[in-house]
N, CA, C and O of each residue as an XYZ file, in Angstrom:
344
protein
N      38.467      6.948    -66.010
C      39.913      7.073    -65.402
C      40.917      5.734    -65.627
O      41.088      4.698    -64.983
N      41.403      6.194    -66.671
C      42.913      4.640    -66.700
C      44.010      4.814    -65.791
O      44.296      5.909    -65.307
N      44.428      4.092    -65.629
C      45.735      3.937    -64.768
C      46.737      3.959    -65.688
O      46.802      3.089    -66.557
N      47.582      4.910    -65.598
C      48.678      5.256    -66.371
C      49.898      4.070    -66.323
O      50.432      3.898    -65.227
N      50.308      3.334    -67.349
C      50.539      2.012    -67.110
C      52.421      2.390    -67.353
O      53.296      1.528    -67.440
N      52.664      4.135    -67.426
C      54.147      3.980    -67.059
C      54.375      4.097    -66.020
O      55.583      3.987    -65.810
N      53.562      4.357    -64.827
C      53.783      4.529    -63.776
C      54.287      3.238    -63.261
O      55.305      3.191    -62.570
N      53.571      2.140    -63.594
C      53.907      0.671    -63.453
C      55.266      0.712    -63.552
O      56.127      0.832    -62.680
N      55.354      0.571    -64.974
C      56.317      0.118    -65.861
C      57.692      0.922    -65.550
O      58.739      0.362    -65.877
N      57.763      2.387    -64.850
C      58.871      2.675    -64.900
C      58.788      3.345    -63.182
O      59.257      4.405    -62.766
N      58.194      2.529    -62.613
C      57.961      3.289    -61.414
C      59.536      2.990    -60.659
O      60.173      1.939    -60.739
N      59.850      3.981    -60.073
C      61.247      3.739    -59.158
C      61.306      2.749    -57.899
O      60.720      3.128    -56.885
N      61.660      2.081    -57.888
C      62.613      1.172    -56.815
C      62.533      1.797    -55.754
O      63.176      2.844    -55.669
N      61.917      1.456    -54.897
C      61.869      1.772    -53.349
C      62.267      1.035    -52.111
O      61.773     -0.020    -51.713
N      63.327      1.804    -51.494
C      64.064      0.529    -50.413
C      62.692      0.261    -49.677
O      61.935      1.149    -49.285
N      62.466     -1.226    -49.537
C      61.842     -1.953    -48.611
C      61.674     -1.242    -46.977
O      62.496     -1.546    -46.112
N      60.863     -0.560    -46.766
C      60.504     -0.140    -45.635
C      58.949     -1.118    -45.267
O      58.184     -1.808    -45.940
N      59.043     -0.706    -43.842
C      57.847     -1.483    -43.171
C      56.398     -1.007    -43.891
O      56.503     -0.183    -44.800
N      55.470     -1.335    -43.642
C      54.039     -0.929    -44.681
C      53.852      0.948    -43.443
O      53.810      2.093    -43.892
N      53.802      0.608    -42.260
C      53.393      1.787    -41.831
C      54.176      2.931    -42.105
O      53.720      4.071    -42.179
N      55.486      2.580    -42.270
C      56.319      3.930    -42.744
C      55.786      4.264    -44.309
O      55.813      5.415    -44.744
N      55.473      3.531    -44.818
C      54.944      3.772    -46.185
C      53.917      4.375    -46.099
O      54.038      5.457    -46.674
N      52.454      4.168    -45.456
C      51.668      4.586    -45.030
C      51.692      6.103    -44.811
O      51.144      7.043    -45.388
N      52.658      5.985    -43.603
C      52.498      7.990    -43.101
C      53.565      8.572    -44.158
O      53.487      9.769    -43.881
N      54.502      8.480    -45.184
C      54.948      8.730    -45.962
C      53.718      9.040    -46.837
O      53.497     10.241    -46.989
N      53.065      8.371    -47.305
C      51.821      8.517    -48.587
C      51.094      9.459    -47.841
O      50.799     10.549    -48.332
N      50.791      9.150    -46.742
C      49.936     10.562    -45.886
C      50.629     11.643    -45.944
O      49.898     12.443    -46.529
N      51.525     12.109    -45.709
C      52.225     13.495    -45.782
C      52.258     13.719    -46.922
O      51.840     14.851    -47.168
N      52.647     13.016    -48.002
C      52.748     13.649    -49.342
C      51.165     14.263    -49.547
O      51.050     15.443    -49.876
N      50.128     13.541    -49.372
C      48.345     13.968    -49.341
C      48.121     15.235    -48.804
O      47.514     16.207    -49.254
N      48.809     15.020    -47.608
C      48.621     16.318    -46.883
C      49.092     17.693    -47.558
O      48.346     18.662    -47.698
N      50.266     17.647    -47.907
C      51.142     18.597    -48.361
C      50.587     18.972    -49.528
O      51.239     19.882    -50.039
N      49.707     18.664    -50.120
C      49.027     18.633    -51.577
C      48.273     20.066    -51.151
O      48.430     20.924    -52.019
N      47.728     20.371    -50.350
C      46.421     21.314    -50.276
C      47.377     22.754    -49.883
O      46.905     23.818    -49.483
N      48.746     22.468    -50.104
C      49.700     23.793    -49.843
C      50.008     24.138    -51.135
O      50.495     25.249    -51.343
N      49.763     23.212    -52.229
C      49.890     23.431    -53.730
C      48.952     24.204    -54.253
O      47.748     23.999    -54.403
N      50.058     25.712    -54.688
C      48.782     26.532    -55.741
C      48.489     26.208    -56.539
O      47.351     25.876    -56.873
N      49.456     26.202    -57.114
C      49.813     25.796    -58.954
C      48.722     24.380    -59.144
O      48.853     23.472    -58.323
N      47.960     24.285    -59.937
C      47.224     22.756    -60.697
C      47.704     21.869    -61.337
O      47.255     20.729    -61.462
N      49.262     22.600    -62.088
C      50.086     21.773    -62.869
C      50.776     21.103    -61.902
O      51.011     19.897    -61.983
N      51.230     22.019    -60.696
C      52.401     21.378    -59.853
C      51.432     20.396    -59.212
O      51.928     19.269    -59.187
N      50.074     20.462    -58.625
C      49.537     19.464    -57.818
C      49.464     18.375    -58.789
O      49.868     17.394    -58.166
N      49.198     18.053    -59.855
C      48.681     17.164    -61.255
C      50.431     16.623    -60.838
O      50.612     15.428    -60.606
N      51.329     17.369    -60.794
C      52.453     16.328    -61.170
C      53.221     15.816    -60.096
O      54.194     15.063    -60.142
N      52.608     16.364    -59.051
C      52.830     15.953    -57.691
C      52.276     14.354    -57.342
O      52.924     13.442    -56.827
N      50.911     14.348    -57.788
C      50.219     13.299    -57.543
C      50.830     12.155    -58.341
O      51.144     11.084    -57.822
N      51.056     12.581    -60.257
C      51.346     11.447    -60.620
C      53.008     10.930    -60.933
O      53.439     10.030    -61.655
N      53.729     11.966    -60.015
C      55.301     11.478    -59.805
C      55.527     10.854    -58.341
O      56.353      9.966    -58.129
N      54.556     11.517    -57.184
C      54.990     11.168    -55.838
C      53.819     10.073    -55.322
O      53.927      8.917    -54.913
N      52.667     10.939    -55.519
C      51.726     10.067    -54.501
C      51.165      8.499    -55.528
O      51.223      7.416    -54.946
N      50.816      8.529    -56.552
C      50.301      7.431    -57.236
C      51.356      6.335    -56.631
O      51.110      5.505    -55.756
N      52.518      6.530    -57.278
C      53.641      5.767    -57.496
C      54.040      5.204    -55.704
O      54.711      4.192    -55.499
N      53.691      5.750    -54.997
C      54.080      5.214    -53.334
C      52.489      4.225    -53.069
O      52.501      3.027    -52.788
N      51.441      4.916    -53.208
C      50.286      3.811    -53.451
C      50.460      2.831    -54.009
O      50.584      1.844    -53.285
N      50.563      2.596    -55.661
C      50.854      1.574    -56.155
C      51.808      0.398    -55.372
O      51.543     -0.763    -55.061
N      52.924      1.145    -55.210
C      54.074      0.094    -54.703
C      53.361     -0.214    -53.197
O      53.596     -1.377    -52.871
N      52.555      0.514    -52.193
C      52.013      0.014    -51.097
C      50.996     -1.473    -51.556
O      50.986     -2.657    -51.217
N      50.498     -0.923    -52.156
C      49.106     -1.998    -52.867
C      50.160     -3.720    -53.330
O      49.972     -4.863    -52.916
N      50.918     -3.335    -54.035
C      51.974     -4.406    -54.298
C      52.422     -5.108    -53.356
O      52.307     -6.331    -53.287
N      53.187     -4.114    -52.233
C      53.561     -4.724    -51.089
C      52.528     -5.657    -50.288
O      52.968     -6.721    -49.854
N      51.450     -5.394    -50.109
C      50.344     -6.006    -49.190
C      50.003     -7.537    -50.094
O      49.429     -8.515    -49.613
N      50.514     -7.415    -51.465
C      50.096     -8.789    -52.090
C      48.599     -8.306    -52.925
O      47.630     -8.887    -52.438
N      48.386     -7.739    -53.618
C      47.089     -7.477    -54.217
C      47.869     -7.048    -55.872
O      48.873     -6.417    -56.202
N      46.909     -7.692    -56.516
C      47.634     -7.265    -58.184
C      46.437     -5.900    -58.628
O      45.473     -5.386    -58.061
N      47.157     -5.698    -59.976
C      46.358     -4.462    -60.464
C      44.919     -5.258    -60.609
O      44.119     -4.561    -59.984
N      44.401     -6.118    -61.015
C      43.375     -6.986    -61.296
C      42.300     -6.883    -60.165
O      41.082     -6.808    -60.323
N      43.297     -6.897    -58.497
C      42.096     -6.919    -57.642
C      42.027     -5.449    -57.512
O      40.909     -5.163    -57.084
N      42.761     -4.383    -57.703
C      42.576     -3.035    -57.370
C      41.631     -2.815    -58.634
O      40.714     -2.341    -57.963
N      41.249     -2.791    -59.616
C      40.313     -2.560    -60.823
C      39.347     -2.942    -60.252
O      38.431     -2.159    -60.002
N      39.311     -4.035    -59.956
C      38.097     -4.747    -59.231
C      37.606     -4.291    -58.105
O      36.392     -4.475    -58.015
N      38.088     -3.774    -57.227
C      37.520     -3.133    -56.067
C      37.504     -1.683    -56.433
O      37.213     -1.095    -55.392
N      37.640     -0.980    -57.211
C      37.622      0.100    -57.989
C      36.243     -0.126    -58.518
O      35.405      0.384    -57.774
N      35.724     -0.739    -59.587
C      34.413     -0.925    -59.985
C      33.606     -1.120    -59.179
O      32.480     -0.634    -59.288
N      33.989     -1.931    -58.092
C      32.914     -2.442    -56.781
C      32.877     -1.025    -56.034
O      31.715     -0.618    -56.029
N      33.448     -0.448    -55.623
C      33.157      0.686    -55.224
C      32.169      1.675    -56.154
O      31.032      1.954    -55.774
N      32.689      2.139    -57.325
C      32.010      2.992    -57.884
C      30.189      2.463    -58.277
O      29.157      3.091    -58.516
N      30.528      1.077    -58.178
C      28.733      0.561    -58.300
C      28.303      1.010    -57.274
O      27.428      1.862    -57.421
N      28.727      0.636    -55.771
C      28.134      0.606    -54.686
C      27.621      2.498    -54.526
O      26.576      2.821    -53.962
N      28.444      3.362    -55.046
C      28.419      4.927    -55.036
C      26.941      5.386    -55.848
O      26.010      6.108    -55.489
N      27.222      4.545    -57.205
C      26.006      5.129    -58.074
C      24.554      4.387    -57.430
O      23.495      5.016    -57.406
N      24.642      3.311    -57.043
C      23.588      2.673    -56.111
C      22.828      3.407    -54.570
O      21.776      3.161    -53.981
N      23.885      4.333    -54.330
C      23.534      5.186    -52.773
C      22.990      5.815    -53.324
O      23.532      6.276    -54.328
N      21.055      6.369    -52.879
C      20.863      7.568    -53.045
C      21.288      9.018    -52.656
O      20.844     10.084    -53.082
N      22.412      8.746    -51.597
C      23.244     10.009    -50.907
C      23.747     10.230    -52.457
O      23.243     11.237    -52.953
N      24.475      9.634    -53.174
C      25.269      9.953    -54.182
C      24.295     10.541    -55.304
O      24.824     10.800    -56.385
N      23.722     10.639    -55.243
C      22.494     11.032    -56.313
C      21.710     12.455    -56.342
O      20.818     12.651    -57.168
C-alpha cells in the first residue's frame, strides 16, 4: 500500500484545533463508515475525509512521513513474526 501523495500535497488546511478535538473528529468519521452501504462511497470517505485528518494529526504531533513509514513497516514485521497471524 502506498500513500497517495496527492493527499499530502493538496490536503485542505484545517483550522488549528486541540489534538483531543481532532482525534474525536477522526473517531466520529471512522465510526460513521459502518453506515456506508456503497463501497465506492466508503472509499471516497476514507480518501477525502479520514486520511487527511489522520495525516494532519500525525504532523500536528511532530512526526514526519518517514516516521510514519518506519512505524508501518515495524508493525507489519511484528505481525508477520507473530504466530497468531499465521
